[in-house]
Short mmCIF file of C-alpha atoms and ligand atoms in Angstrom, two decimals:
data_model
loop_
_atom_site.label_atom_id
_atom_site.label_comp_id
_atom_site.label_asym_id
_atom_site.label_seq_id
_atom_site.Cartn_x
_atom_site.Cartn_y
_atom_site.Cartn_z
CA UNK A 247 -5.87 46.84 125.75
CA UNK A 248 -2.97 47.61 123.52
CA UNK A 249 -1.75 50.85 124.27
CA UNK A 250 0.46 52.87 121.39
CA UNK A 251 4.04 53.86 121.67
CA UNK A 252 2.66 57.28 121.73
CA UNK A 253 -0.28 56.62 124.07
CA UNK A 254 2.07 55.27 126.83
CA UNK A 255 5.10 58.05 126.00
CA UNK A 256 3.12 61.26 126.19
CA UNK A 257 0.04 60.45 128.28
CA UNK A 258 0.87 57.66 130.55
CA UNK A 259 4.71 57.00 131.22
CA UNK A 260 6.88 59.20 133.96
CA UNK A 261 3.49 60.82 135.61
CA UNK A 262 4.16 62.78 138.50
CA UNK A 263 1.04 63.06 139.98
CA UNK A 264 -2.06 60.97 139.22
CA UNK A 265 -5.35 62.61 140.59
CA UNK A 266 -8.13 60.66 140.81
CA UNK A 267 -11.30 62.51 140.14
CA UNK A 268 -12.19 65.42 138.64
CA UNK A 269 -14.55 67.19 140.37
CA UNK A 270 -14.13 70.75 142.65
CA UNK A 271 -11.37 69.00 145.07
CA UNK A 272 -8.79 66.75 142.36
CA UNK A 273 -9.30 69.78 140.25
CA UNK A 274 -8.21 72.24 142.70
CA UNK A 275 -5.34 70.11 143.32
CA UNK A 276 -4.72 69.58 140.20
CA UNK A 277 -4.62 73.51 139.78
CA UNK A 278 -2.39 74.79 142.51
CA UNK A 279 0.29 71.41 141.93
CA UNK A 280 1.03 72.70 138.62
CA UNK A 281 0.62 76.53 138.87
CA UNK A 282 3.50 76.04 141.54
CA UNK A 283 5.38 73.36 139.17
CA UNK A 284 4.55 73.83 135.41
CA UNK A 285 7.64 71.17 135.00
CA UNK A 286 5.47 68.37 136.12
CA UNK A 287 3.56 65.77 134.36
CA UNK A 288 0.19 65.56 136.14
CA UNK A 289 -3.01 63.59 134.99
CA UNK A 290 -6.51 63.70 136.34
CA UNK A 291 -8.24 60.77 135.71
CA UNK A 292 -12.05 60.61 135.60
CA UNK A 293 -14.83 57.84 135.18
CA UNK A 294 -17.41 59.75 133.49
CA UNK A 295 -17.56 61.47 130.13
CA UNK A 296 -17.32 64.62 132.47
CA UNK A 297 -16.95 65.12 136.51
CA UNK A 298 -19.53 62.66 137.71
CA UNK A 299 -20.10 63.11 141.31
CA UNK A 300 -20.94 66.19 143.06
CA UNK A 301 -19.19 69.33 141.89
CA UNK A 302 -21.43 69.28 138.23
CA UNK A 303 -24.60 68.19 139.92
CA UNK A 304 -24.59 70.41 143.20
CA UNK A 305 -27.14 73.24 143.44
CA UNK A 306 -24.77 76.36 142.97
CA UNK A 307 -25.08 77.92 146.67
CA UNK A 308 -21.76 79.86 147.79
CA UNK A 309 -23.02 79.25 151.34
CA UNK A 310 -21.23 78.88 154.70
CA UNK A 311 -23.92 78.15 157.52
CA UNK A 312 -27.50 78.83 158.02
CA UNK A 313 -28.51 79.63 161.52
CA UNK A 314 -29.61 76.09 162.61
CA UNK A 315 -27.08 74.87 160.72
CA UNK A 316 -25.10 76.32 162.51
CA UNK A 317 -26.75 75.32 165.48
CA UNK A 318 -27.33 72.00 164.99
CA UNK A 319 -23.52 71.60 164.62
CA UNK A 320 -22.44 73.22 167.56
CA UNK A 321 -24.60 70.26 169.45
CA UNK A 322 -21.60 67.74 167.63
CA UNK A 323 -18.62 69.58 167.54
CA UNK A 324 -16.75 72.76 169.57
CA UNK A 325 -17.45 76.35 168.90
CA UNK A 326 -14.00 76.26 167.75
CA UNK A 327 -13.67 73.84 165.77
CA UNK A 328 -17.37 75.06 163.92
CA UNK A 329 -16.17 78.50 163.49
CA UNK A 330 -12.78 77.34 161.81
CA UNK A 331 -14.40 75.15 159.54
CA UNK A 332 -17.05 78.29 159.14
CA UNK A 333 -14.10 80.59 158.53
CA UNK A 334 -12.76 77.59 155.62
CA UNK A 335 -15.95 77.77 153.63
CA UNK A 336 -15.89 81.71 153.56
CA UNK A 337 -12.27 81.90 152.77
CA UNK A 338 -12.59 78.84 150.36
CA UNK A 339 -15.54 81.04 148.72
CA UNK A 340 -13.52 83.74 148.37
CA UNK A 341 -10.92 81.74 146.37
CA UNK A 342 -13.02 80.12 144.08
CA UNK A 343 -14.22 83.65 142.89
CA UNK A 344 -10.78 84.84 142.52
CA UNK A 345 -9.50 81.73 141.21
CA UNK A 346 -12.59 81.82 138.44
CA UNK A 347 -13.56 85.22 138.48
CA UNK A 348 -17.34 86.28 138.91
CA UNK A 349 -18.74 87.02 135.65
CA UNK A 350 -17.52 83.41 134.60
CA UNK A 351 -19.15 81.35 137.54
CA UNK A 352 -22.29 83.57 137.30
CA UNK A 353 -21.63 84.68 140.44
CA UNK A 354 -24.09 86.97 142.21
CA UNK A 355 -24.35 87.90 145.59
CA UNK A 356 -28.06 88.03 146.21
CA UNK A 357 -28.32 86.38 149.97
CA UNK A 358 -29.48 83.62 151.83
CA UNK A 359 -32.31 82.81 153.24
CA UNK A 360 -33.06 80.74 156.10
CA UNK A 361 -37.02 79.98 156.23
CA UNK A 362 -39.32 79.19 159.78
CA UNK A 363 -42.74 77.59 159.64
CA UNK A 364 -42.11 76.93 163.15
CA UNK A 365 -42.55 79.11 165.77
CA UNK A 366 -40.60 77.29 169.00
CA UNK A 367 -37.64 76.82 166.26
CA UNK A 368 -37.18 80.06 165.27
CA UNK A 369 -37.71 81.66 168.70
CA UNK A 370 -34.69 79.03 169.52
CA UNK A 371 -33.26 80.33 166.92
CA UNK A 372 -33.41 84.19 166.50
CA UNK A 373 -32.53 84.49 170.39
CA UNK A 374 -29.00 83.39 169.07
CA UNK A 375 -29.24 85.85 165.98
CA UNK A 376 -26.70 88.35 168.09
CA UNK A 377 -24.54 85.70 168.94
CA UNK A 378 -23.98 84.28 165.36
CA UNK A 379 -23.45 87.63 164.41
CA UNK A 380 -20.36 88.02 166.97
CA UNK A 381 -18.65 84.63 165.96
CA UNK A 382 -19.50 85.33 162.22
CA UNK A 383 -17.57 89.24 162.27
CA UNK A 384 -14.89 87.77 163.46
CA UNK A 385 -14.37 85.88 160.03
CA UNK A 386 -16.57 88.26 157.96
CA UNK A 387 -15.93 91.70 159.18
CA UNK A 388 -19.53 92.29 158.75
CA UNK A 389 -21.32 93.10 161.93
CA UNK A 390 -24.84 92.31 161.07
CA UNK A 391 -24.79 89.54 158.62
CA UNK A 392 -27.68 87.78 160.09
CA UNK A 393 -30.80 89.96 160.29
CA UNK A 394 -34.59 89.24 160.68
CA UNK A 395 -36.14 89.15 157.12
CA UNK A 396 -40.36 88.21 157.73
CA UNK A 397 -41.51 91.49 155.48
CA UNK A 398 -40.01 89.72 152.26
CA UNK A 399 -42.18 86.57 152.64
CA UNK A 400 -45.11 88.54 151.03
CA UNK A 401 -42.62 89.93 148.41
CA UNK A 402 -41.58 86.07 147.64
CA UNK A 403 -45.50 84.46 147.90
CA UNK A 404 -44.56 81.66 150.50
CA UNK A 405 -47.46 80.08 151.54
CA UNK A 406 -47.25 78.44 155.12
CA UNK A 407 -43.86 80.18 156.17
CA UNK A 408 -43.55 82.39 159.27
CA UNK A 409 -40.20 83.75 159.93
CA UNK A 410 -37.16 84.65 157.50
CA UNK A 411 -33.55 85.44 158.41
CA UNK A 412 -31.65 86.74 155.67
CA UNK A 413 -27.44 85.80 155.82
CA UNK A 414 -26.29 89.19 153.68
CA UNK A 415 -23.12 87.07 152.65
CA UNK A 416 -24.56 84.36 150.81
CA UNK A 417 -24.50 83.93 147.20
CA UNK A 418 -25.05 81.94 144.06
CA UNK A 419 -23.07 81.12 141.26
CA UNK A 420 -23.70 78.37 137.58
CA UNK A 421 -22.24 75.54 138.51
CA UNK A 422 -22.05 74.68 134.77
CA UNK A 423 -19.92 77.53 133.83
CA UNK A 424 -17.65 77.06 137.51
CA UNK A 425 -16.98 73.49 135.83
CA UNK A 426 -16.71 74.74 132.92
CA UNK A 427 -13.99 76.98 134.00
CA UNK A 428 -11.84 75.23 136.01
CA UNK A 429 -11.42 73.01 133.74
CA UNK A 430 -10.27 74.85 131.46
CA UNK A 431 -7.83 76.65 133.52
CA UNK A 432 -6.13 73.53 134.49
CA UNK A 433 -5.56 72.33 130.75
CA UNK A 434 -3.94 75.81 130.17
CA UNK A 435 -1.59 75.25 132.86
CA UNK A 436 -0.98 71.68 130.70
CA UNK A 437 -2.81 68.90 132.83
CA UNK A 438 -4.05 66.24 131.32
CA UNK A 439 -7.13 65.24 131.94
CA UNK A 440 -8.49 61.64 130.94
CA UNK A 441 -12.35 60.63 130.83
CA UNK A 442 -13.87 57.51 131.05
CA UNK A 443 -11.05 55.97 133.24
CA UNK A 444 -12.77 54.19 135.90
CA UNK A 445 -10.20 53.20 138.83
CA UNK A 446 -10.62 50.00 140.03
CA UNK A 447 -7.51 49.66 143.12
CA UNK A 448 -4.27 50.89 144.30
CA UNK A 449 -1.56 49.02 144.89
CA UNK A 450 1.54 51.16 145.67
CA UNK A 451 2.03 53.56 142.75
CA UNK A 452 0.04 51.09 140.54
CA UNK A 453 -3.35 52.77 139.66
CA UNK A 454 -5.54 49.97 137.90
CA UNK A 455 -7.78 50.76 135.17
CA UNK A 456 -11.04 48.95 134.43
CA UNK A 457 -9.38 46.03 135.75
CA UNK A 458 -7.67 45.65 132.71
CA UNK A 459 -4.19 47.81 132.79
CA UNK A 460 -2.11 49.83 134.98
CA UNK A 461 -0.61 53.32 135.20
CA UNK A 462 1.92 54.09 138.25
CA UNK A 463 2.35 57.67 139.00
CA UNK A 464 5.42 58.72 141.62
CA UNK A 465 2.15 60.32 143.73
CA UNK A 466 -1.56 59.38 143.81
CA UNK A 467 -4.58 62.01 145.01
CA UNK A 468 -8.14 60.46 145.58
CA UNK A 469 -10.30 62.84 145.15
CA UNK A 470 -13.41 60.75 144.67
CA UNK A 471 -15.12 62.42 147.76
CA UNK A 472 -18.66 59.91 148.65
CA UNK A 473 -17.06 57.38 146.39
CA UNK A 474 -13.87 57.03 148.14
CA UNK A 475 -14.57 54.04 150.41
CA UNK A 476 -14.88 51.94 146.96
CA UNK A 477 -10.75 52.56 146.53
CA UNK A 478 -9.64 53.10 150.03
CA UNK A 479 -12.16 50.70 152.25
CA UNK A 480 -14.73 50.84 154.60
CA UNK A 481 -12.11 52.57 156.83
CA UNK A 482 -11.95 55.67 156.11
CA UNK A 483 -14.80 57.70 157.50
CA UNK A 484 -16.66 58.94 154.41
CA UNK A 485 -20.05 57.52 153.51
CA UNK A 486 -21.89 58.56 150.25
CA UNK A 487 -24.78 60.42 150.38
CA UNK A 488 -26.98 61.02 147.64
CA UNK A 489 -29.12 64.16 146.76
CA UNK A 490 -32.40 64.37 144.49
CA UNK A 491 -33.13 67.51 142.67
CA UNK A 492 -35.34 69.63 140.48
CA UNK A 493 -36.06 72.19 138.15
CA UNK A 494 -39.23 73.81 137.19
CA UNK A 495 -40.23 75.43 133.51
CA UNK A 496 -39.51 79.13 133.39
CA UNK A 497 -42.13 81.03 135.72
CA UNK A 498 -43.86 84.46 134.83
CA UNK A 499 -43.11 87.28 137.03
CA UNK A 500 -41.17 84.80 139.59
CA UNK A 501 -39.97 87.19 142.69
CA UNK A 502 -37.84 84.71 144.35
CA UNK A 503 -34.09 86.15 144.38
CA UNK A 504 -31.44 84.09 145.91
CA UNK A 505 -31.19 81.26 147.71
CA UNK A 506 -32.74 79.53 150.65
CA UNK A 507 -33.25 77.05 153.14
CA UNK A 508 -36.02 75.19 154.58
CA UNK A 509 -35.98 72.19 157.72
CA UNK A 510 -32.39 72.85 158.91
CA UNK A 511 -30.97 72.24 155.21
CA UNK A 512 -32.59 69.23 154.36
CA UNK A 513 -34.73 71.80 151.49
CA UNK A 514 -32.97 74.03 149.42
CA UNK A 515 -33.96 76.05 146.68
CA UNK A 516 -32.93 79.02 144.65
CA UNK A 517 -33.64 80.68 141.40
CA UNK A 518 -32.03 80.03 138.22
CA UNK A 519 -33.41 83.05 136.21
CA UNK A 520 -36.55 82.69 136.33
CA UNK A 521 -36.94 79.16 137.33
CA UNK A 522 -36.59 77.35 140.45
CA UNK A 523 -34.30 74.58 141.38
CA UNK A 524 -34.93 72.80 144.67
CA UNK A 525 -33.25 69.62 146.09
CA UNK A 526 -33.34 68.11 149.24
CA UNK A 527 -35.72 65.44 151.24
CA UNK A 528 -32.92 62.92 152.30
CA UNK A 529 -34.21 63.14 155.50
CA UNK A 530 -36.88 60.97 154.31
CA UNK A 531 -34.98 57.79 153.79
CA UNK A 532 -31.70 58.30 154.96
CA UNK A 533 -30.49 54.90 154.74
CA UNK A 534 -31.73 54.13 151.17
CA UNK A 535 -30.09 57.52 150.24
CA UNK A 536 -26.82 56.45 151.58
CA UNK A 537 -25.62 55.18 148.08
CA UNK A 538 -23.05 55.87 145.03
CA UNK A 539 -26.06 54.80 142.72
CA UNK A 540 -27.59 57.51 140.92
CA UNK A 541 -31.16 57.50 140.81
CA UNK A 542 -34.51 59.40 142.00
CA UNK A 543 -37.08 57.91 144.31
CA UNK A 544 -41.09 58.55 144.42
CA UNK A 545 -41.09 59.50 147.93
CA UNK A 546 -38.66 62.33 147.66
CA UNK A 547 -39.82 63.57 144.35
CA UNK A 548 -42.87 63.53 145.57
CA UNK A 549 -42.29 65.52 148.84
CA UNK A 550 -40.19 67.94 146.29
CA UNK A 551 -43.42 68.93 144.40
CA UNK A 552 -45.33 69.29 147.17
CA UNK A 553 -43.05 71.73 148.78
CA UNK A 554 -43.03 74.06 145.61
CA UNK A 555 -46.79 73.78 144.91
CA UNK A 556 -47.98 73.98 148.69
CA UNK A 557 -44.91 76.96 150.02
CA UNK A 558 -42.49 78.10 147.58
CA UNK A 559 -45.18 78.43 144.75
CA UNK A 560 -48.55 78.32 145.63
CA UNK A 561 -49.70 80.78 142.71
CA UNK A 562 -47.60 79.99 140.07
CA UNK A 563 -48.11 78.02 136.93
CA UNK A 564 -44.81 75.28 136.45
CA UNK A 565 -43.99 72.34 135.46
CA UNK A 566 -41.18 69.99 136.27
CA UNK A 567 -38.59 69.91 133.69
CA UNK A 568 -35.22 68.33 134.87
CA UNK A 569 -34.76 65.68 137.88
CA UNK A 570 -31.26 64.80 138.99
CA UNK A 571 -29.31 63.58 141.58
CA UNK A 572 -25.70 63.57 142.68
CA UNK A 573 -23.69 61.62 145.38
CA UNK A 574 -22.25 63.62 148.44
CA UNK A 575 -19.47 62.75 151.20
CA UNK A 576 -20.49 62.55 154.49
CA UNK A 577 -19.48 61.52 158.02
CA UNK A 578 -20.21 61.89 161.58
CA UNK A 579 -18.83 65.51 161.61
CA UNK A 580 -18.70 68.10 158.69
CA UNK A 581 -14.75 67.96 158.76
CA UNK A 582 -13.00 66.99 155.58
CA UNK A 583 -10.14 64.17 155.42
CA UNK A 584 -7.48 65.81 153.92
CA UNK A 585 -4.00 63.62 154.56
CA UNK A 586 -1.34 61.10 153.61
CA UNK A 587 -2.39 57.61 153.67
CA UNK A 588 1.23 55.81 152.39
CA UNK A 589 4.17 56.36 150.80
CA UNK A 590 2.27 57.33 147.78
CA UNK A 591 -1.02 57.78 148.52
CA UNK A 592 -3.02 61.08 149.75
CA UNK A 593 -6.73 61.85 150.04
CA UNK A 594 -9.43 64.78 150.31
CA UNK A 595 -12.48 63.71 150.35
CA UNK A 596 -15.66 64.57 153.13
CA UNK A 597 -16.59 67.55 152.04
CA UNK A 598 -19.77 67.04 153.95
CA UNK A 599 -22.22 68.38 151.31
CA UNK A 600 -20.45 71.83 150.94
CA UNK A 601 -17.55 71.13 148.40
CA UNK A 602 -18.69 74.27 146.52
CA UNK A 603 -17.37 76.40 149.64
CA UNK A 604 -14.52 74.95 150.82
CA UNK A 605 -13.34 72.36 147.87
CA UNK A 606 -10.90 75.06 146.50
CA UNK A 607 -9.16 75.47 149.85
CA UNK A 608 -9.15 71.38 150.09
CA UNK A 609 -7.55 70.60 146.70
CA UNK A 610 -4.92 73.36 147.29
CA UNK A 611 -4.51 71.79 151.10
CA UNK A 612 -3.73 68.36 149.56
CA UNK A 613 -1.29 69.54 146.82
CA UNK A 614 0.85 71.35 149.76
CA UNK A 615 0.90 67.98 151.52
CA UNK A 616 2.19 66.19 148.20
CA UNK A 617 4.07 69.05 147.28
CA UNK A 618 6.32 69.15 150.49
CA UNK A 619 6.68 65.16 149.66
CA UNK A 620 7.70 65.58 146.28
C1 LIG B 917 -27.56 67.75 144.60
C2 LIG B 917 -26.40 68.38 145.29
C3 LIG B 917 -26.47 69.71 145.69
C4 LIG B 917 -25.36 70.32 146.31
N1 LIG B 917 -25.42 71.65 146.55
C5 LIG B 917 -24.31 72.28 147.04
C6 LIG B 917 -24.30 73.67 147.19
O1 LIG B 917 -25.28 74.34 146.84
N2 LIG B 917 -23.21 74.28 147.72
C7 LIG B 917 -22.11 73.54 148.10
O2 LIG B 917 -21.14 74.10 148.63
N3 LIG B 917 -22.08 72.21 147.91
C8 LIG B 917 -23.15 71.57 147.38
N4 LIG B 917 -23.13 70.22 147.18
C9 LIG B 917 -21.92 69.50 147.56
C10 LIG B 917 -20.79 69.71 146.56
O3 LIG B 917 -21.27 69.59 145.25
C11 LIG B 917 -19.71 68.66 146.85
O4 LIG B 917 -19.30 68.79 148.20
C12 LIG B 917 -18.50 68.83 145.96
O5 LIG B 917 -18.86 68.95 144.62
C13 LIG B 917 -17.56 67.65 146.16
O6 LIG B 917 -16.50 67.80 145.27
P1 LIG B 917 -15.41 66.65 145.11
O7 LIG B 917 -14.47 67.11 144.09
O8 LIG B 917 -14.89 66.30 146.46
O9 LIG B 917 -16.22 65.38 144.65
P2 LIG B 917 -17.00 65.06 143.29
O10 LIG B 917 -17.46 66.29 142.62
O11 LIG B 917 -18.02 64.05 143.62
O12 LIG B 917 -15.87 64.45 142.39
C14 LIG B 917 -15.41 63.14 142.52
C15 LIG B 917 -15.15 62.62 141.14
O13 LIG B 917 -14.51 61.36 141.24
C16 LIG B 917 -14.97 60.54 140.18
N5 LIG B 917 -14.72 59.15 140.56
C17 LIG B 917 -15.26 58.50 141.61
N6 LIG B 917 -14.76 57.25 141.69
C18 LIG B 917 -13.89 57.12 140.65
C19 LIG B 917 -13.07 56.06 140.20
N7 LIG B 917 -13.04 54.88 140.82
N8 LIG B 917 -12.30 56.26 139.08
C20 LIG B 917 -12.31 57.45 138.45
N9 LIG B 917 -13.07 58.49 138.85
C21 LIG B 917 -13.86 58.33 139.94
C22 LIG B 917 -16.45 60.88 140.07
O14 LIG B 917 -16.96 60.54 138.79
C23 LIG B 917 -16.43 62.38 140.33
O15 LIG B 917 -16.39 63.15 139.15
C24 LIG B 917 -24.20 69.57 146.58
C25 LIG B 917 -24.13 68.23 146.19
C26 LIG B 917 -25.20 67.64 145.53
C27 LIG B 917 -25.11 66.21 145.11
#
């Protein structure tokens, strides 16, 4: 391609930083590099026609650990280590509301639900209520934040469900509007932000472009989260995961408020107004869900609608009328990889399917690193 005199001058010649990806994370980064440095020239490149991967896809929880989460987690990793990532999510929460501000992100604080249609789970689980509730005022301040919630399953109409426990601190925001945004705030600060640049390798400073031209930048961020092994090899420990979801037609009188989850987070589902988004079932085919490929398959679509007719609305009147899905970051642990990888090359990516929380605190964590280097 035959780039102008003006193209190359203003947009593409004597970049500082080059971020690639423009979701929550190279955003973020994006964000804090210049705030601190409004002298340099920093570029965000993207493949799609807007952020393509997670952060415009996700289901708009502000969430930091359900109680078998939690659980779960603590069989993999420390109680340290959990309750400092824990304590990142709530903090990185905390951010992205300041950063934003809540009437923009839609953000409303209307709790989390964790539900039980298992009695020898939740029994595991609610004997361990009082200690989740010691670890979590620690970081929250809040004494109770966990408490026993069954008398709202008649409120909500859940068919089949035994047990709630409601997290107090748990919230929801658009994730639209959050995009929305932050985007916006890092143009006013004067990034530039380029769509429809897909990245095919790194060499050095050299960022290649559709495998057709180059731009070198003095610094590179990948921020490309479960598509990061396709620049920086099979290496680095971040698979992509992806997640199906969907949305039903507006429901009358709908008395679901907030957000919740169902089979240790494998379900999720909230209301959007008056309409209910739920996503989840990768547990059903984990390995043919471990892909960048968009796409939606029968047998978790499937499983989907029968979750909402059979428990979440057995007396309701919907219909289905958006299907999605979006690729995550995963690895063996829920830990991010935030660090230096050469002379000029950084990453954060991993954000192990809860970007919305802690993505904020990653992309500023990454622009210290290659802010100290600069
Ligand atoms: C369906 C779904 C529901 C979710 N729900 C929640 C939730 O409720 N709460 C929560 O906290 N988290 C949730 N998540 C996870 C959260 O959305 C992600 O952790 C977060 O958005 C990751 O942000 P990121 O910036 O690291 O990556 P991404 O948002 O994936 O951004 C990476 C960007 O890099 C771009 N890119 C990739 N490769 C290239 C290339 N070669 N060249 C140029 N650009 C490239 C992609 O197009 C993409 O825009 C959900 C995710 C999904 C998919």
């Amino acid at each position: 391609m035959d780039l102008s005199y003006w193209e190359k001058k203003i947009f593409l010649k004597n970049i500082d930083v080059a971020i690639i990806g423009s979701g929550i994370v190279g955003l973020n980064a994006a964000f804090n590099l210049k705030k601190n440095n409004p002298s340099l020239k920093i570029i965000v490149l993207e493949r799609g026609i807007l952020p393509s991967g997670a952060s415009i896809k996700n289901a708009g929880f502000a969430c930091f650990g359900s109680p078998t989460e939690l659980l779960e987690d603590l069989k993999t990793i420390s109680e340290n280590e959990l309750f400092k990532l824990v304590e990142k999510r709530y903090l990185g929460l905390k951010r992205l509301r300041n950063n934003l501000g809540d009437s923009f992100i839609d953000y409303h604080n209307w709790g989390g639900y964790e539900l039980f249609d298992n009695e020898a789970i939740y029994t595991e689980c609610s004997e361990k209520i009082d200690y989740l509730n010691k670890m979590m005022a620690v970081i929250t301040g809040k004494k109770e934040l966990y408490v026993k919630a069954d008398h709202l399953i008649k409120e909500f109409e859940f068919e089949q469900i035994k047990h709630l426990i409601l997290n107090k601190g748990e919230g929801q925001i658009d994730t639209g509007k959050m995009m929305l945004r932050l985007l916006s705030k890092v143009q006013q600060l004067g990034v530039i932000i380029l769509n429809g640049i897909n990245i095919t390798s790194l060499n050095d400073n050299e960022i290649q472009v559709n495998n057709e031209w180059n731009i070198s930048a003095k610094k590179i961020i990948v921020a490309t989260n479960g598509f990061a092994q396709q620049l920086l090899g099979n290496n680095l420990e971040v698979t992509p995961a992806r997640a199906q979801v969907i949305i039903t037609s507006p429901i009358e009188n709908l008395t679901i408020k907030g957000t919740f989850h169902f089979e240790k987070g494998y379900y999720y589902f909230r209301n959007i107004e008056n309409r209910i988004l739920l996503g989840g079932g990768r547990n059903l085919d984990l390995k043919g869900e471990t892909t960048t490929e968009f796409g939606l398959t029968e047998i978790i679509q499937n499983r989907l609608e029968e979750i909402l007719s059979g428990i979440i609305l057995p007396h309701k009147k919907f219909t289905i009328e958006h299907r999605w899905s979006g690729i995550m970051g995963l690895g063996n642990d829920k830990m991010p990889i935030v660090k230096k990888l050469s002379q000029y090359t950084y990453c954060a990516v991993k954000m192990g399917g809860m970007g919305i929380a802690i993505g904020s605190l990653i992309g500023e964590e990454v622009a210290t690193l290659v802010d100290n280097d600069l």
